[in-house]
mmCIF file of C-alpha atoms in Angstrom:
data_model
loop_
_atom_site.group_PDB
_atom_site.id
_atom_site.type_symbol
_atom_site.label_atom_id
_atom_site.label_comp_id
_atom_site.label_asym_id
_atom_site.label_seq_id
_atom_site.Cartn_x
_atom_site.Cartn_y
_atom_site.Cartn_z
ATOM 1 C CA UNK A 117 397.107 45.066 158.704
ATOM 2 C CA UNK A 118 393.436 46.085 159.771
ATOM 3 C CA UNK A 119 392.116 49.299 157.903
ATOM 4 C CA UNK A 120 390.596 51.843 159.872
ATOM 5 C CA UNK A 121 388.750 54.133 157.888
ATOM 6 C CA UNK A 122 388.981 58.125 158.894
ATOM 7 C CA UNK A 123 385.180 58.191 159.196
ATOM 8 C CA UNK A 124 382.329 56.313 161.470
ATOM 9 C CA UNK A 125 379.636 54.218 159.645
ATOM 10 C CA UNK A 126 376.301 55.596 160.910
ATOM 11 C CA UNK A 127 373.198 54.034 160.299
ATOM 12 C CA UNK A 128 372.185 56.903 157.813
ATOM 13 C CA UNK A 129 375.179 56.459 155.698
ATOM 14 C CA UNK A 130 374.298 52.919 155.582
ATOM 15 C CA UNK A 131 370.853 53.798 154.882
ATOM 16 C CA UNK A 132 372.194 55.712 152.260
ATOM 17 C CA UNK A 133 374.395 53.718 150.743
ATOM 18 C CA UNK A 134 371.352 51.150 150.442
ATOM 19 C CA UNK A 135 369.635 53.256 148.858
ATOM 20 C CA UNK A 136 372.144 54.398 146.355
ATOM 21 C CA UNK A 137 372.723 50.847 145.309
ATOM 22 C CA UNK A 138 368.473 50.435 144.694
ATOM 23 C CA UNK A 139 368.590 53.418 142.451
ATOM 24 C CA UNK A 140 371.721 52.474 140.553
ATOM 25 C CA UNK A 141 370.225 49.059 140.217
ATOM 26 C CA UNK A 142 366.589 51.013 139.145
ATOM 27 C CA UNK A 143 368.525 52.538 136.649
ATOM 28 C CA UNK A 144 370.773 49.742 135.112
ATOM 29 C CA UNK A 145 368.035 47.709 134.209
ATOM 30 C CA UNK A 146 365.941 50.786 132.892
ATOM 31 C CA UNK A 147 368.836 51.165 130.262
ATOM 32 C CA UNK A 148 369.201 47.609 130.039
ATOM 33 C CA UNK A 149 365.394 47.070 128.909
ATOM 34 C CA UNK A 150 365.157 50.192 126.657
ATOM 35 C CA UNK A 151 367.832 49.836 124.519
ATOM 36 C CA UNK A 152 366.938 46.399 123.488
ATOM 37 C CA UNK A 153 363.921 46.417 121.889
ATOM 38 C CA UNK A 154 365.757 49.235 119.622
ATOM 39 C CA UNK A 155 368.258 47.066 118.683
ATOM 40 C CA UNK A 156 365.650 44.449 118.142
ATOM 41 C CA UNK A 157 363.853 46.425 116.356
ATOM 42 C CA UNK A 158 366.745 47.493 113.926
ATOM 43 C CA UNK A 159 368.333 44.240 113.516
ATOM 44 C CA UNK A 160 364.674 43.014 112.084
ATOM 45 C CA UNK A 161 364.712 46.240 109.368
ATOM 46 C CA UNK A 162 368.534 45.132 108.423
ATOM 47 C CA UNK A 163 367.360 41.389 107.847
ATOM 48 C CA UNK A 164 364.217 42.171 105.598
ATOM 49 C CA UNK A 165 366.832 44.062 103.987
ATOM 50 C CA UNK A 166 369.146 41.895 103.354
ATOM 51 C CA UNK A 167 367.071 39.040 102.465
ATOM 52 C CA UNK A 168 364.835 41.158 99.712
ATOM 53 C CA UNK A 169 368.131 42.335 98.511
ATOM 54 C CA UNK A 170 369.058 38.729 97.095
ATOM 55 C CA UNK A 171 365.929 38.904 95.618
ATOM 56 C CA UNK A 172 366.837 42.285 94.349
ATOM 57 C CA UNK A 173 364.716 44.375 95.326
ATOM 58 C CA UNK A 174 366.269 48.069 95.643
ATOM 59 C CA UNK A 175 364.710 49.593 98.985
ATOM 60 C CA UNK A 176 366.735 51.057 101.341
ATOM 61 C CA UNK A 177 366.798 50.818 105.246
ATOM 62 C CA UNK A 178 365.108 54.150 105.336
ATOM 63 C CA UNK A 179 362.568 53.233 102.941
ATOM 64 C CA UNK A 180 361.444 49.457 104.490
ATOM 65 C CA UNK A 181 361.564 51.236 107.589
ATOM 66 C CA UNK A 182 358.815 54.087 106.397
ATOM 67 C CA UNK A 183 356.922 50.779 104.972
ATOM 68 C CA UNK A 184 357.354 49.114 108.629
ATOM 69 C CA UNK A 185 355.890 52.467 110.227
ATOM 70 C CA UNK A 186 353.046 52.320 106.929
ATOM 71 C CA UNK A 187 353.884 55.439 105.431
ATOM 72 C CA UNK A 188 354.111 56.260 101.756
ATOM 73 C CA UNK A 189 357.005 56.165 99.847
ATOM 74 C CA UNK A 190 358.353 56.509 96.256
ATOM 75 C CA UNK A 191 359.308 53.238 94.719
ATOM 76 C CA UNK A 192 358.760 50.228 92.571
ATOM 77 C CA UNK A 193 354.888 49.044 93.773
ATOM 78 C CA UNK A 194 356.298 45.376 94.126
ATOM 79 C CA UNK A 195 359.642 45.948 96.200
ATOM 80 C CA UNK A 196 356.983 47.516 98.403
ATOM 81 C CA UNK A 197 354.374 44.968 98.489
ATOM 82 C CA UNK A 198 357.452 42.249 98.783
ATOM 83 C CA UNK A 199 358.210 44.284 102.063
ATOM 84 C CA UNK A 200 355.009 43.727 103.491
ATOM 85 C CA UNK A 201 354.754 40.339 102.862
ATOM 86 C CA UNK A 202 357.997 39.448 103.872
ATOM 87 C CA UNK A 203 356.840 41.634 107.365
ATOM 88 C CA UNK A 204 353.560 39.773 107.274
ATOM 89 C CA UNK A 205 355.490 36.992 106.918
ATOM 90 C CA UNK A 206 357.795 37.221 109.523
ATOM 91 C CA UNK A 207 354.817 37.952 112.237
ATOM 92 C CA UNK A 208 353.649 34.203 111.466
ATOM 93 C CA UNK A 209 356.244 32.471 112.005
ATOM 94 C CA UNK A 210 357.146 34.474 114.871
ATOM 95 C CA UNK A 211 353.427 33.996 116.020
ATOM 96 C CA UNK A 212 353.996 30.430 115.705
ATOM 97 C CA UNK A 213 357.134 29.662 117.132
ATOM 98 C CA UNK A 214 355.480 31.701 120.509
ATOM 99 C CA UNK A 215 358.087 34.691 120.046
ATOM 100 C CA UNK A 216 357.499 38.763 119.718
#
């Protein structure tokens, strides 16, 4: 059972098929690349959370983020300076383990 298909394959459908696949390709790894750094970027705010939160300090996600991004916020002057230490922190050992 050979299958004949009801068209002929010219070289400019092959050409564009090829060239279909190169910008499907283009834009898998364009998705691919973007999205992680986001998730990244939110999995780092959730663990400062959760590891100030044993030591209970009371900032939310929105509010260590606004710290991350160095902008003012209303709160206990300690739970904020234990977020930027913790941040600083976690830059240095980043720094010397050779990661982001």
């Amino acid at each position: 059972m050979n299958y004949e298909p009801s068209f002929t394959i010219t070289s400019k459908i092959l050409n564009l098929t090829i060239l279909l696949c190169e910008l499907l390709t283009k834009i898998d790894l364009n998705n691919k690349f973007t999205t992680i750094p986001k998730i990244l970027r939110k999995n780092r705010i959730r663990t400062i959370r959760a590891s100030l939160a044993i030591e209970n300090n009371s900032l939310n996600l929105e509010q260590i983020t606004a710290v991350i991004n160095n902008k003012r916020i209303l709160g206990n002057s300690r739970e904020i300076q234990e977020v930027k230490t913790f941040i600083r922190l976690m830059k240095r050992l980043c720094n010397l383990m050779g990661l982001k």
